[in-house]
Short mmCIF file of C-alpha atoms in Angstrom, two decimals:
data_model
loop_
_atom_site.label_atom_id
_atom_site.label_comp_id
_atom_site.label_asym_id
_atom_site.label_seq_id
_atom_site.Cartn_x
_atom_site.Cartn_y
_atom_site.Cartn_z
CA MET R 1 3.16 30.81 -2.28
CA THR R 2 2.64 27.74 -0.10
CA VAL R 3 3.65 24.33 -1.46
CA ASP R 4 2.10 21.11 -0.16
CA LEU R 5 4.97 18.63 0.21
CA THR R 6 2.75 15.59 0.80
CA ASP R 7 3.02 14.16 -2.71
CA SER R 8 6.79 14.66 -2.79
CA ILE R 9 7.35 12.43 0.25
CA ALA R 10 5.05 9.55 -0.70
CA PRO R 11 6.98 6.28 -1.12
CA LYS R 12 7.02 4.84 -4.62
CA SER R 13 5.64 1.43 -3.82
CA ASP R 14 2.64 -0.76 -4.50
CA GLN R 15 2.10 -1.41 -0.79
CA LEU R 16 1.93 0.35 2.54
CA ASN R 17 5.46 0.67 4.01
CA ALA R 18 6.99 1.53 7.37
CA ASP R 19 7.95 4.89 5.84
CA ASP R 20 4.23 5.68 5.58
CA LEU R 21 4.06 5.47 9.38
CA ILE R 22 7.01 7.70 10.34
CA ALA R 23 4.66 10.54 11.30
CA GLY R 24 2.79 8.25 13.68
CA PRO R 25 0.15 5.53 13.80
CA ILE R 26 -2.74 5.45 11.36
CA THR R 27 -6.14 3.89 11.86
CA VAL R 28 -7.57 2.49 8.64
CA THR R 29 -10.65 0.61 7.47
CA ILE R 30 -10.30 -2.77 5.79
CA ASP R 31 -12.03 -2.77 2.42
CA ARG R 32 -11.32 -6.40 1.49
CA VAL R 33 -8.68 -9.13 1.77
CA THR R 34 -7.21 -10.89 -1.25
CA GLY R 35 -4.56 -13.51 -1.80
CA GLY R 36 -1.10 -12.49 -2.91
CA ASN R 37 1.98 -14.45 -3.92
CA THR R 38 4.35 -16.87 -2.19
CA GLU R 39 6.41 -14.11 -0.59
CA GLN R 40 3.45 -11.89 0.38
CA PRO R 41 0.40 -14.23 0.59
CA VAL R 42 -2.11 -11.70 1.96
CA ASN R 43 -3.18 -8.26 0.71
CA ILE R 44 -5.35 -6.24 3.07
CA HIS R 45 -6.87 -3.49 0.95
CA LEU R 46 -7.53 -0.29 2.87
CA THR R 47 -10.31 2.19 2.20
CA GLU R 48 -8.05 5.14 3.03
CA ARG R 49 -5.10 3.92 0.90
CA PRO R 50 -6.51 2.61 -2.40
CA GLY R 51 -3.98 0.75 -4.51
CA ARG R 52 -1.51 0.37 -1.62
CA PRO R 53 -2.51 -2.69 0.43
CA TYR R 54 -1.12 -3.62 3.82
CA ARG R 55 0.78 -6.89 3.56
CA PRO R 56 1.06 -8.24 7.10
CA SER R 57 3.91 -10.42 8.30
CA LYS R 58 3.28 -13.98 9.39
CA SER R 59 3.23 -12.89 13.04
CA MET R 60 0.63 -10.21 12.28
CA ARG R 61 -1.46 -12.73 10.31
CA ARG R 62 -1.42 -15.00 13.36
CA ILE R 63 -2.64 -12.12 15.53
CA LEU R 64 -5.43 -11.33 13.04
CA VAL R 65 -6.57 -14.97 13.04
CA MET R 66 -6.56 -15.07 16.84
CA ALA R 67 -8.49 -11.78 17.08
CA TRP R 68 -10.96 -12.05 14.20
CA GLY R 69 -10.88 -15.66 12.97
CA ARG R 70 -9.45 -17.41 9.96
CA GLU R 71 -12.12 -16.40 7.43
CA SER R 72 -11.19 -12.99 6.01
CA ASP R 73 -14.66 -12.25 4.64
CA ILE R 74 -15.63 -10.79 8.03
CA TYR R 75 -12.64 -8.39 8.07
CA ALA R 76 -14.25 -5.92 5.65
CA GLY R 77 -15.38 -2.79 7.48
CA ARG R 78 -13.22 -3.47 10.52
CA ARG R 79 -10.62 -0.94 11.57
CA ILE R 80 -7.01 -1.52 12.46
CA THR R 81 -4.33 0.78 13.80
CA LEU R 82 -0.92 0.39 12.18
CA TYR R 83 2.25 1.80 13.64
CA ARG R 84 5.99 1.76 13.11
CA ASN R 85 8.40 0.77 15.85
CA PRO R 86 11.69 2.54 15.02
CA ASP R 87 13.64 0.06 17.18
CA ILE R 88 12.73 -2.90 14.94
CA LYS R 89 15.21 -3.64 12.17
CA PHE R 90 14.66 -5.74 9.05
CA GLY R 91 17.48 -7.79 7.61
CA GLY R 92 20.06 -6.07 9.82
CA GLU R 93 19.27 -2.64 8.36
#
């Protein structure tokens, strides 16, 4: 009997994580953008990952503003490719 391991490797988190990108880049569609909290001020909700928004860093938010403008209403329906750089470390880890 074949067992699908996909569910067993999914991170237990309320957001998209670098671990979700270990297998390679993903191209996703932006459903909508909402405000978050002080630590994570932006939630980019993804059509392909409901309930697990992408929370971009400040540098990525700057890139988004430069590319698409400061008003997030126009982001819906646009596609973005997300990837993980294994050489980048967070907090010395």
